[in-house]
XYZ file of C-alpha atoms in Angstrom:
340
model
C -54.685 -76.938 51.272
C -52.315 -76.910 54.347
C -51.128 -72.852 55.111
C -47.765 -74.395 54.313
C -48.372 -75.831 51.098
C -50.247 -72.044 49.736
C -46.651 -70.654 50.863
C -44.585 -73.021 49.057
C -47.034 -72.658 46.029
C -46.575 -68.525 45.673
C -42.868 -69.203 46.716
C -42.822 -71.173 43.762
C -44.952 -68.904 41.866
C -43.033 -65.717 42.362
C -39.929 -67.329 41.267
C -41.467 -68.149 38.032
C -42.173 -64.725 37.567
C -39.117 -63.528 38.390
C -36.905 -66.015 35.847
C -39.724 -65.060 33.048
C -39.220 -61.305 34.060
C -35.510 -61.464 33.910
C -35.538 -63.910 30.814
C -37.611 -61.351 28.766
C -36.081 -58.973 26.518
C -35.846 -55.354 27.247
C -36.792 -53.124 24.129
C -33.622 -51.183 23.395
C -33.568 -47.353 23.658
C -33.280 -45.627 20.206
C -29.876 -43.808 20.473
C -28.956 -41.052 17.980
C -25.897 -40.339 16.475
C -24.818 -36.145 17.032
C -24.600 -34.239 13.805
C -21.829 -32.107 13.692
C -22.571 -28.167 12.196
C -19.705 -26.177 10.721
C -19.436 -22.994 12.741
C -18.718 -20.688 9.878
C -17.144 -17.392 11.476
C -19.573 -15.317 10.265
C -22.859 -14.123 11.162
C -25.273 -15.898 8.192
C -23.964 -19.417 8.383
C -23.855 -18.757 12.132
C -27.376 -17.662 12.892
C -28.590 -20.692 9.965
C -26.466 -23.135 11.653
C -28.713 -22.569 15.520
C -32.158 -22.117 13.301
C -31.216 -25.722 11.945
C -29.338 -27.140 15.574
C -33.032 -25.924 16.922
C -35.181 -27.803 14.511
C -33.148 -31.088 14.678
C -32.752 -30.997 18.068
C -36.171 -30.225 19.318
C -38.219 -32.035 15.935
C -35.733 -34.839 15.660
C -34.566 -35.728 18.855
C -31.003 -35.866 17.183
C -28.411 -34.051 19.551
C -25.829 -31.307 17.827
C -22.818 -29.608 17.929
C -21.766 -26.430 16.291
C -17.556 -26.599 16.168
C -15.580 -23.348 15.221
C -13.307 -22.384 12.541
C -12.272 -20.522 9.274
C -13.120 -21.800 6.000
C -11.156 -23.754 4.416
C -10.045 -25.916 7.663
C -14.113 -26.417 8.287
C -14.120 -27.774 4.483
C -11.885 -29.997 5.086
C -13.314 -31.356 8.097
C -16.566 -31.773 6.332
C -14.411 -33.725 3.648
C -13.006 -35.837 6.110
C -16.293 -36.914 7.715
C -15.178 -35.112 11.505
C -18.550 -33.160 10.576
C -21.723 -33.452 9.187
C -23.096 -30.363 7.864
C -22.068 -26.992 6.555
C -24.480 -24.223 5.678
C -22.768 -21.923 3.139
C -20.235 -23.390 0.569
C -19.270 -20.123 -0.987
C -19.652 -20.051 -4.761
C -17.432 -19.001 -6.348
C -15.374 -18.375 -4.061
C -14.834 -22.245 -2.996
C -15.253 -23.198 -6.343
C -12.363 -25.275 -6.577
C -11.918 -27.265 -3.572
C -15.835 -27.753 -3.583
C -15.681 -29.296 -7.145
C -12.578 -31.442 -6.217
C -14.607 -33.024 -2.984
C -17.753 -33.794 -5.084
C -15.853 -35.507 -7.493
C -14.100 -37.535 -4.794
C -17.844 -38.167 -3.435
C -16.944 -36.638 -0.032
C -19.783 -34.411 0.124
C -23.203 -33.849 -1.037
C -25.568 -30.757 -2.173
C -28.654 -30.586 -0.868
C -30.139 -27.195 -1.067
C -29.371 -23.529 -0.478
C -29.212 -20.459 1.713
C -29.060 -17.234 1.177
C -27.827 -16.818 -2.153
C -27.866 -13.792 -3.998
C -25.352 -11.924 -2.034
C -23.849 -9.342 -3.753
C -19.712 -9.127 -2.414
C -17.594 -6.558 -3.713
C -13.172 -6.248 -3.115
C -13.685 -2.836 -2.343
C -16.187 -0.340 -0.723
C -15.937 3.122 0.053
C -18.343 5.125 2.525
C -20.683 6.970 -0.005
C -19.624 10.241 1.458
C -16.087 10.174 0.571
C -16.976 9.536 -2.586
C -19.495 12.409 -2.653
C -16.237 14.685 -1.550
C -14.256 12.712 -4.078
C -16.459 11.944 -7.235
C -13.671 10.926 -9.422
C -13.216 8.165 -7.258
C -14.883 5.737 -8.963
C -12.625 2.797 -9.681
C -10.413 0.357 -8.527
C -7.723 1.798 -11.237
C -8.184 5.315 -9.399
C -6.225 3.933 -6.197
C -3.059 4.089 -7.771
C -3.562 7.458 -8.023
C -1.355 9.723 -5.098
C -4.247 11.781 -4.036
C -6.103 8.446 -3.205
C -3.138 6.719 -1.712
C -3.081 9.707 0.979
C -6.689 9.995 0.953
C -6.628 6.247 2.691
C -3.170 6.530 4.142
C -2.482 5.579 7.732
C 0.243 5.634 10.184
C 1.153 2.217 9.892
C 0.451 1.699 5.984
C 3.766 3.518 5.082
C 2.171 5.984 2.710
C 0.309 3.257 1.007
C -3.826 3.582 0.780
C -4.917 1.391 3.916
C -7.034 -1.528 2.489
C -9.274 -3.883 4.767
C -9.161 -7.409 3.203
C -11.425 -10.345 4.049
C -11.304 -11.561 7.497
C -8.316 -14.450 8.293
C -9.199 -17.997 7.258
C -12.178 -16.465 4.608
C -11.946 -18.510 0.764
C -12.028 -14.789 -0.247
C -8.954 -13.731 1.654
C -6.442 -15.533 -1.108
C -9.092 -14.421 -4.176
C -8.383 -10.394 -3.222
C -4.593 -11.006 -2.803
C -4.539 -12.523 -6.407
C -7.153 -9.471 -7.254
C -4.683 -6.791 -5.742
C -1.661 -8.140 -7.436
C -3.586 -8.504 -10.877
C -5.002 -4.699 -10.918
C -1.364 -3.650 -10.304
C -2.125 -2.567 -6.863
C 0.886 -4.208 -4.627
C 2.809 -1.143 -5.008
C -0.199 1.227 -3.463
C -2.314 -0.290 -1.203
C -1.340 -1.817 2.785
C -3.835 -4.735 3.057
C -4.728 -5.574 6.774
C -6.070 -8.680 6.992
C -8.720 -8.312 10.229
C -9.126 -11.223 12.824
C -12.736 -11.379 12.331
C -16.037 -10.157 10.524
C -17.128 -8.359 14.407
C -13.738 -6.548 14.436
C -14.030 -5.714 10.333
C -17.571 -4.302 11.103
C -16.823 -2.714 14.366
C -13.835 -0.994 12.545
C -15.828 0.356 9.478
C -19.087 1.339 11.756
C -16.365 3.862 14.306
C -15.263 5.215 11.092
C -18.512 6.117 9.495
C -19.955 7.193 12.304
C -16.829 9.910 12.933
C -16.623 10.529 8.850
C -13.491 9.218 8.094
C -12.118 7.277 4.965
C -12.094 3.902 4.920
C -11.481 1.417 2.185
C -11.869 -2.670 2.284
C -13.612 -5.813 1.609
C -17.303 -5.965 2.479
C -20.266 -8.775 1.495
C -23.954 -7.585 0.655
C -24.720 -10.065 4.099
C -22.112 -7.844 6.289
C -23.871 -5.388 9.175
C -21.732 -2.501 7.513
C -23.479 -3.080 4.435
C -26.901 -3.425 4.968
C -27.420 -0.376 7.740
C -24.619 2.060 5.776
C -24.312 3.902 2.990
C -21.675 2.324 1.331
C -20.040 2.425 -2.312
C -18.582 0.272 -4.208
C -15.500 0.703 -6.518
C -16.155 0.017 -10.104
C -14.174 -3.268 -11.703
C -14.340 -5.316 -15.081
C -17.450 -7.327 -15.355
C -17.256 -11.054 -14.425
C -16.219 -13.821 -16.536
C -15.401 -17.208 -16.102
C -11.632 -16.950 -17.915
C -11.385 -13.876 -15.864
C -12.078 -15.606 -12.262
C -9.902 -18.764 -13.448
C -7.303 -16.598 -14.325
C -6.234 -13.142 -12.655
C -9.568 -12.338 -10.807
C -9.399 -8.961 -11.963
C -13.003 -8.377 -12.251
C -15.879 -8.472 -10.052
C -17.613 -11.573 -7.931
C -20.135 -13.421 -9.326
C -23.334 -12.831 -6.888
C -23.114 -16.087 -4.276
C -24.535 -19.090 -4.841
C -24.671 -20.382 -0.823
C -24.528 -24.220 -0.852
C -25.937 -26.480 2.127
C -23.466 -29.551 1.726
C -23.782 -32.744 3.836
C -21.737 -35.748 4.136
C -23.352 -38.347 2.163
C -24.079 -41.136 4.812
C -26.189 -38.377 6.447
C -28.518 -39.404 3.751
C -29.398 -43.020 5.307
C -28.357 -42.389 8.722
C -29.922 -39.062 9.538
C -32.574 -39.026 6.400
C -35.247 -36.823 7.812
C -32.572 -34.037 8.490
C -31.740 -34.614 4.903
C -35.089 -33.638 4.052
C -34.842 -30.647 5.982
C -32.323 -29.184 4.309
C -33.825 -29.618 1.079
C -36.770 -27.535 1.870
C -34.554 -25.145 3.787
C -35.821 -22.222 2.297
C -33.521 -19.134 4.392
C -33.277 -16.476 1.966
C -30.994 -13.583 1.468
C -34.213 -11.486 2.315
C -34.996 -13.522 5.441
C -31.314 -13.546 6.689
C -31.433 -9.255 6.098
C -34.490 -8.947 7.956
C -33.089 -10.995 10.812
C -29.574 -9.371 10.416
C -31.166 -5.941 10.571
C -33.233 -6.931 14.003
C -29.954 -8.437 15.347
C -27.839 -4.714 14.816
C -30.867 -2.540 16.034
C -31.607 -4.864 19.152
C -27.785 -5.268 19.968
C -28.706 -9.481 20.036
C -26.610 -12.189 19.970
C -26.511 -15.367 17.412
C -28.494 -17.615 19.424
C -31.367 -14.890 20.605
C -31.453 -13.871 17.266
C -32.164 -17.428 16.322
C -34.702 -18.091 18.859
C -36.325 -14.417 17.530
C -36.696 -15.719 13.798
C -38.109 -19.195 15.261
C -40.561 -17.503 17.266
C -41.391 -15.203 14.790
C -41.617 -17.094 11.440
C -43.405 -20.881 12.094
C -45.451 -20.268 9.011
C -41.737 -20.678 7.043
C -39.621 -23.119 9.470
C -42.907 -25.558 9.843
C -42.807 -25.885 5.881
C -39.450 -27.721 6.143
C -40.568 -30.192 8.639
C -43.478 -33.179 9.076
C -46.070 -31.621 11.559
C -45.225 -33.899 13.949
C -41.580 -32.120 14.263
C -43.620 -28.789 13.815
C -45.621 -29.280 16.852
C -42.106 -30.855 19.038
C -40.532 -27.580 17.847
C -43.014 -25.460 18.362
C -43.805 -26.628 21.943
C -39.999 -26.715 22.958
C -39.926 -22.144 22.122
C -43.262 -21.524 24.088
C -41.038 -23.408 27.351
C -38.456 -21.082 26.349
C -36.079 -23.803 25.719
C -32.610 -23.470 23.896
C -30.551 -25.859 21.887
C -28.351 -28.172 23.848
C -25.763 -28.033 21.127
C -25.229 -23.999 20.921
C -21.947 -22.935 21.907
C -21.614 -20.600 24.675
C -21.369 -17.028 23.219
């Protein structure tokens, strides 16, 4: 064969390549959808909410996003479908709205967190009620010596109580409490812009002795590091909490609630969050780390990770185990974590 005719041949041959290259069909790249976390505004749902961002992130390969808000607003967001995942629904505190969007199939139950949590209307620093020992009672703060014992410049003579921080479900439940028990006429509510500003009020108080009287969760930093009291009510009862609310919470039960087509388009996230297993005793041990190492959210998330695969690697197959695992000894972070 003539030089020419070998060049024409692999001319030839080279464009057959090419039109069976070009004809062939590229495998698409798996793309997946970004699951959406409530960004409760407080610390719990918070530090569960990066935990969980981590594990489906890193295990998964699904990317996240953690959006910001009170409540109620985040609830119905989740009802809506804008997000994908909440942490802690609340109960009973959320009772209501939660039972309305189940029955309207707009979310889904899947598991808890830390339930358990003890809340209580109002709290007193044990040591004013070791100077005060008939203090004892909600009924004792219409009382004058207690209304100056909490009085403040701005409360007009009333007792100054702290209420739940703006946009919590429990914000409207101690308003109805405070009218029921009689108490519009002697206590100022302030209503705080935020747990950090609620704790960081009730911590410079302690610490210089003062009185102070308000709202506090058994999940709050205020409650687990001080000595705090709180003020005796009626026991619970469900006429009482439909009704006036003039009794005490019922201890939380912390719902993880997911839209429902997260069940067949995200389905190994579902599973998850069914063996989520974040306890109140977990979340106190954490919280407790978190106050004495002055740590934000996220390094207090990456602390628990690094600290507790024997309990995250139960929730996941050990093929996400070892992804997750391998992602915190490179020191990585969660691309979805807001910037603190």
């Amino acid at each position: 064969m003539s030089i020419q005719r070998r060049l024409r041949a692999l001319a030839a041959a080279i464009v057959a390549v090419i039109i069976v290259v070009g004809c062939a069909q590229v495998a698409p790249v798996e793309t997946k959808e970004t699951i959406v976390f409530n960004d409760l505004n407080w610390a719990s749902a918070q530090v569960q909410n990066r935990i969980a961002q981590y594990i489906v992130e890193k295990g998964y390969g699904y990317p996240t996003r953690a959006v910001a808000g009170p409540t109620l607003p985040l609830f119905e967001s989740l009802r809506r479908g804008d997000s994908h995942v909440t942490m802690e629904i609340w109960l009973p505190n959320q009772r209501a709205v939660w039972e309305e969007a189940l029955a309207a199939g707009q979310v889904v139950a899947v598991g808890e967190s830390v339930s358990g949590i003890a809340q209580s209307s109002f709290m007193i620093p044990a040591y004013i009620q070791e100077s005060h020992p008939e203090l004892d009672s909600v009924a004792d703060l219409k009382e004058e010596q207690y209304r100056k014992l909490f009085a403040t410049a701005e409360s007009g003579g009333k007792a100054r109580l702290v209420a739940c921080p703006s946009g919590w479900a429990c914000e409207a439940v101690n308003a109805t409490k405070v009218e029921s028990y009689g108490l519009s006429d002697h206590v100022h509510v302030v209503v705080p812009e935020s747990e950090a500003a609620l704790n960081d009020e009730v911590f410079a108080l302690y610490a210089a002795g003062e009185p102070w009287l308000g709202y506090l969760s058994g999940d709050m930093p205020a409650a687990l590091k001080l000595d705090m009291v709180p003020l005796a009510e009626p026991a619970y009862s469900d006429e009482c909490w439909s009704t006036t609310k003039a009794c005490t919470y019922e201890a939380v039960t912390a719902l993880i609630a997911v839209r429902p087509e997260l069940l067949t388009d995200a389905p190994e996230v579902v599973a998850l969050l069914r063996k989520w297993d974040f306890t109140l005793e977990r979340y106190k041990e954490l919280a407790v780390w978190r106050l004495d190492n002055e740590a934000g959210i996220a390094e207090a998330a990456l602390w628990w990770l690094n600290h507790n695969a024997d309990v995250w690697s139960q929730w996941v197959t050990p093929e996400a185990a070892a992804a997750v695992q391998a992602a915190l000894d490179a020191g990585e972070t969660a691309a979805g974590w807001p910037t603190e």
